[in-house]
Amino acid sequence: MKRVLALTLGVLLLLGLAGCDGREALRVTPSYTTGKGDVVQGGFSVDLPGQWQDQAVWETQETDVTYALAFYEPNSRDAGYGGWLFSLMAIPEEMDYADFPDAQLVGRLTAEDGFVENLVALYPTDVEFDSENEATYQSLYDQIPDILSTVLPTEGYTYARQ
């Protein structure tokens, strides 16, 4: 019985990630430039539901010490309302992420060399959509917990979910 229940829940999760159009989830991994100028793959990836492939855009953002995948609802963004849904940021363990107004620790990434990064979800604290795109924005926003549940480490990293 447990096996059937687990299999059923797994199928439902996959269907939920695929979206109504039945497309498979799309795995997205950030890449960033090191201090030496090398472009490298980040320590995590996430799966985006099928709906996100047509109704969202994403980009890697980086600073001298952090990198993130930032996700947007493009019509609100193009209309000047921001459209920011959330960001998933890797922050060195010794840095405090409490300065971000709405941050949630998702997990910890550990590189083979022992370097540890906190993986933090950052959320908007103001309205990021216009009335024409509110329904699409809200539909995407409601799927964020499902996306966060798909975090996997990339090669050379381990991941501990919080």
mmCIF file of C-alpha atoms in Angstrom:
data_model
loop_
_atom_site.group_PDB
_atom_site.id
_atom_site.type_symbol
_atom_site.label_atom_id
_atom_site.label_comp_id
_atom_site.label_asym_id
_atom_site.label_seq_id
_atom_site.Cartn_x
_atom_site.Cartn_y
_atom_site.Cartn_z
ATOM 1 C CA MET A 1 0.000 0.000 0.000
ATOM 2 C CA LYS A 2 2.824 2.413 0.888
ATOM 3 C CA ARG A 3 4.477 1.663 -2.434
ATOM 4 C CA VAL A 4 1.290 2.441 -4.387
ATOM 5 C CA LEU A 5 0.761 5.650 -2.414
ATOM 6 C CA ALA A 6 4.365 6.774 -3.010
ATOM 7 C CA LEU A 7 4.076 5.967 -6.713
ATOM 8 C CA THR A 8 0.768 7.851 -6.955
ATOM 9 C CA LEU A 9 2.214 10.897 -5.175
ATOM 10 C CA GLY A 10 5.254 10.798 -7.458
ATOM 11 C CA VAL A 11 3.079 10.726 -10.572
ATOM 12 C CA LEU A 12 0.965 13.611 -9.248
ATOM 13 C CA LEU A 13 4.082 15.671 -8.526
ATOM 14 C CA LEU A 14 5.402 15.032 -12.039
ATOM 15 C CA LEU A 15 2.053 15.961 -13.562
ATOM 16 C CA GLY A 16 1.943 19.108 -11.463
ATOM 17 C CA LEU A 17 5.431 20.104 -12.599
ATOM 18 C CA ALA A 18 4.647 19.298 -16.200
ATOM 19 C CA GLY A 19 1.610 21.563 -16.085
ATOM 20 C CA CYS A 20 -1.692 21.247 -17.866
ATOM 21 C CA ASP A 21 -0.071 21.109 -21.291
ATOM 22 C CA GLY A 22 1.704 17.851 -20.381
ATOM 23 C CA ARG A 23 5.190 19.160 -21.201
ATOM 24 C CA GLU A 24 8.060 17.868 -19.146
ATOM 25 C CA ALA A 25 9.661 20.051 -16.536
ATOM 26 C CA LEU A 26 12.692 22.035 -17.690
ATOM 27 C CA ARG A 27 15.858 21.763 -15.578
ATOM 28 C CA VAL A 28 17.534 25.164 -15.093
ATOM 29 C CA THR A 29 21.028 25.718 -13.664
ATOM 30 C CA PRO A 30 22.696 29.088 -13.090
ATOM 31 C CA SER A 31 26.136 29.825 -14.468
ATOM 32 C CA TYR A 32 28.378 32.644 -13.352
ATOM 33 C CA THR A 33 31.795 34.175 -13.965
ATOM 34 C CA THR A 34 34.577 33.526 -11.456
ATOM 35 C CA GLY A 35 37.094 36.131 -10.376
ATOM 36 C CA LYS A 36 39.473 34.621 -12.941
ATOM 37 C CA GLY A 37 36.956 35.206 -15.741
ATOM 38 C CA ASP A 38 35.899 31.572 -16.121
ATOM 39 C CA VAL A 39 32.201 30.839 -16.663
ATOM 40 C CA VAL A 40 31.183 27.966 -14.389
ATOM 41 C CA GLN A 41 28.013 26.103 -13.497
ATOM 42 C CA GLY A 42 26.381 26.966 -10.171
ATOM 43 C CA GLY A 43 25.943 24.426 -7.400
ATOM 44 C CA PHE A 44 22.220 23.811 -7.864
ATOM 45 C CA SER A 45 19.485 23.344 -10.410
ATOM 46 C CA VAL A 46 15.673 23.425 -10.301
ATOM 47 C CA ASP A 47 12.891 22.031 -12.455
ATOM 48 C CA LEU A 48 10.425 24.511 -13.949
ATOM 49 C CA PRO A 49 6.872 23.398 -14.732
ATOM 50 C CA GLY A 50 5.754 23.373 -18.357
ATOM 51 C CA GLN A 51 3.694 26.542 -17.845
ATOM 52 C CA TRP A 52 6.823 28.458 -16.850
ATOM 53 C CA GLN A 53 8.465 27.743 -20.189
ATOM 54 C CA ASP A 54 5.946 30.034 -21.928
ATOM 55 C CA GLN A 55 4.872 32.355 -19.118
ATOM 56 C CA ALA A 56 8.083 33.150 -17.238
ATOM 57 C CA VAL A 57 11.627 34.265 -17.906
ATOM 58 C CA TRP A 58 14.713 33.710 -15.799
ATOM 59 C CA GLU A 59 18.262 34.944 -15.641
ATOM 60 C CA THR A 60 21.401 34.424 -13.617
ATOM 61 C CA GLN A 61 22.357 37.369 -11.444
ATOM 62 C CA GLU A 62 25.736 37.595 -9.803
ATOM 63 C CA THR A 63 27.751 39.772 -7.464
ATOM 64 C CA ASP A 64 31.364 39.408 -6.376
ATOM 65 C CA VAL A 65 30.367 36.697 -3.867
ATOM 66 C CA THR A 66 26.855 35.451 -4.743
ATOM 67 C CA TYR A 67 24.900 34.120 -7.687
ATOM 68 C CA ALA A 68 21.191 33.581 -8.157
ATOM 69 C CA LEU A 69 18.499 32.485 -10.540
ATOM 70 C CA ALA A 70 15.891 35.262 -10.736
ATOM 71 C CA PHE A 71 12.440 34.538 -12.162
ATOM 72 C CA TYR A 72 9.989 37.020 -13.705
ATOM 73 C CA GLU A 73 6.538 37.224 -15.238
ATOM 74 C CA PRO A 74 7.617 38.956 -18.479
ATOM 75 C CA ASN A 75 4.472 40.907 -19.369
ATOM 76 C CA SER A 76 4.451 42.705 -16.010
ATOM 77 C CA ARG A 77 8.193 43.251 -16.322
ATOM 78 C CA ASP A 78 7.821 44.735 -19.808
ATOM 79 C CA ALA A 79 4.973 46.965 -18.586
ATOM 80 C CA GLY A 80 7.291 48.499 -15.968
ATOM 81 C CA TYR A 81 5.896 46.723 -12.892
ATOM 82 C CA GLY A 82 8.945 44.568 -12.206
ATOM 83 C CA GLY A 83 7.341 41.163 -12.669
ATOM 84 C CA TRP A 84 9.805 39.621 -10.173
ATOM 85 C CA LEU A 85 8.488 36.342 -8.771
ATOM 86 C CA PHE A 86 11.449 35.175 -6.688
ATOM 87 C CA SER A 87 15.170 34.522 -6.728
ATOM 88 C CA LEU A 88 17.083 31.496 -5.558
ATOM 89 C CA MET A 89 20.460 32.760 -4.316
ATOM 90 C CA ALA A 90 23.594 30.920 -3.223
ATOM 91 C CA ILE A 91 25.230 32.938 -0.439
ATOM 92 C CA PRO A 92 28.523 32.003 1.270
ATOM 93 C CA GLU A 93 27.772 30.553 4.705
ATOM 94 C CA GLU A 94 29.634 33.316 6.532
ATOM 95 C CA MET A 95 27.443 36.031 4.964
ATOM 96 C CA ASP A 96 24.247 37.053 6.733
ATOM 97 C CA TYR A 97 21.152 36.926 4.549
ATOM 98 C CA ALA A 98 18.958 38.466 7.280
ATOM 99 C CA ASP A 99 19.346 41.873 5.618
ATOM 100 C CA PHE A 100 17.061 40.742 2.811
ATOM 101 C CA PRO A 101 13.503 41.791 3.689
ATOM 102 C CA ASP A 102 11.804 38.505 2.765
ATOM 103 C CA ALA A 103 14.245 35.597 2.699
ATOM 104 C CA GLN A 104 13.753 31.889 3.346
ATOM 105 C CA LEU A 105 16.592 29.424 3.901
ATOM 106 C CA VAL A 106 15.917 26.548 1.487
ATOM 107 C CA GLY A 107 19.038 24.457 2.102
ATOM 108 C CA ARG A 108 22.811 24.271 2.148
ATOM 109 C CA LEU A 109 25.171 23.486 -0.710
ATOM 110 C CA THR A 110 28.584 22.028 0.046
ATOM 111 C CA ALA A 111 31.284 21.898 -2.620
ATOM 112 C CA GLU A 112 33.795 19.042 -2.791
ATOM 113 C CA ASP A 113 36.422 21.370 -1.298
ATOM 114 C CA GLY A 114 34.195 21.985 1.764
ATOM 115 C CA PHE A 115 32.986 25.475 0.772
ATOM 116 C CA VAL A 116 29.423 25.933 2.082
ATOM 117 C CA GLU A 117 26.728 28.190 0.631
ATOM 118 C CA ASN A 118 23.272 28.852 2.006
ATOM 119 C CA LEU A 119 20.609 28.505 -0.664
ATOM 120 C CA VAL A 120 18.070 31.239 0.025
ATOM 121 C CA ALA A 121 14.760 32.058 -1.655
ATOM 122 C CA LEU A 122 14.165 35.808 -1.901
ATOM 123 C CA TYR A 123 10.670 37.161 -2.444
ATOM 124 C CA PRO A 124 9.286 40.573 -3.427
ATOM 125 C CA THR A 125 7.823 42.778 -0.727
ATOM 126 C CA ASP A 126 5.758 44.970 -3.041
ATOM 127 C CA VAL A 127 3.375 44.555 -5.970
ATOM 128 C CA GLU A 128 5.261 43.305 -9.036
ATOM 129 C CA PHE A 129 2.401 42.987 -11.540
ATOM 130 C CA ASP A 130 -0.191 45.098 -13.304
ATOM 131 C CA SER A 131 -3.917 44.295 -13.305
ATOM 132 C CA GLU A 132 -3.797 42.804 -16.813
ATOM 133 C CA ASN A 133 -1.238 40.195 -15.762
ATOM 134 C CA GLU A 134 -2.270 39.577 -12.156
ATOM 135 C CA ALA A 135 -3.808 36.139 -12.790
ATOM 136 C CA THR A 136 -0.744 34.846 -14.649
ATOM 137 C CA TYR A 137 1.626 36.297 -12.056
ATOM 138 C CA GLN A 138 -0.357 34.769 -9.179
ATOM 139 C CA SER A 139 -0.564 31.384 -10.899
ATOM 140 C CA LEU A 140 3.216 31.339 -11.310
ATOM 141 C CA TYR A 141 3.816 32.617 -7.780
ATOM 142 C CA ASP A 142 1.644 29.856 -6.323
ATOM 143 C CA GLN A 143 3.943 27.238 -7.920
ATOM 144 C CA ILE A 144 7.134 28.476 -6.239
ATOM 145 C CA PRO A 145 7.011 25.929 -3.356
ATOM 146 C CA ASP A 146 6.777 23.116 -5.934
ATOM 147 C CA ILE A 147 9.836 24.483 -7.732
ATOM 148 C CA LEU A 148 11.803 24.801 -4.491
ATOM 149 C CA SER A 149 11.071 21.143 -3.763
ATOM 150 C CA THR A 150 12.963 20.177 -6.952
ATOM 151 C CA VAL A 151 16.342 21.681 -5.962
ATOM 152 C CA LEU A 152 19.174 19.288 -6.742
ATOM 153 C CA PRO A 153 22.925 19.752 -6.414
ATOM 154 C CA THR A 154 25.025 19.879 -9.545
ATOM 155 C CA GLU A 155 28.148 17.776 -10.022
ATOM 156 C CA GLY A 156 30.709 18.422 -7.293
ATOM 157 C CA TYR A 157 28.154 19.557 -4.706
ATOM 158 C CA THR A 158 25.954 17.994 -2.059
ATOM 159 C CA TYR A 159 22.681 19.515 -0.910
ATOM 160 C CA ALA A 160 20.942 19.428 2.456
ATOM 161 C CA ARG A 161 17.337 20.639 2.404
ATOM 162 C CA GLN A 162 16.158 22.683 5.392
#
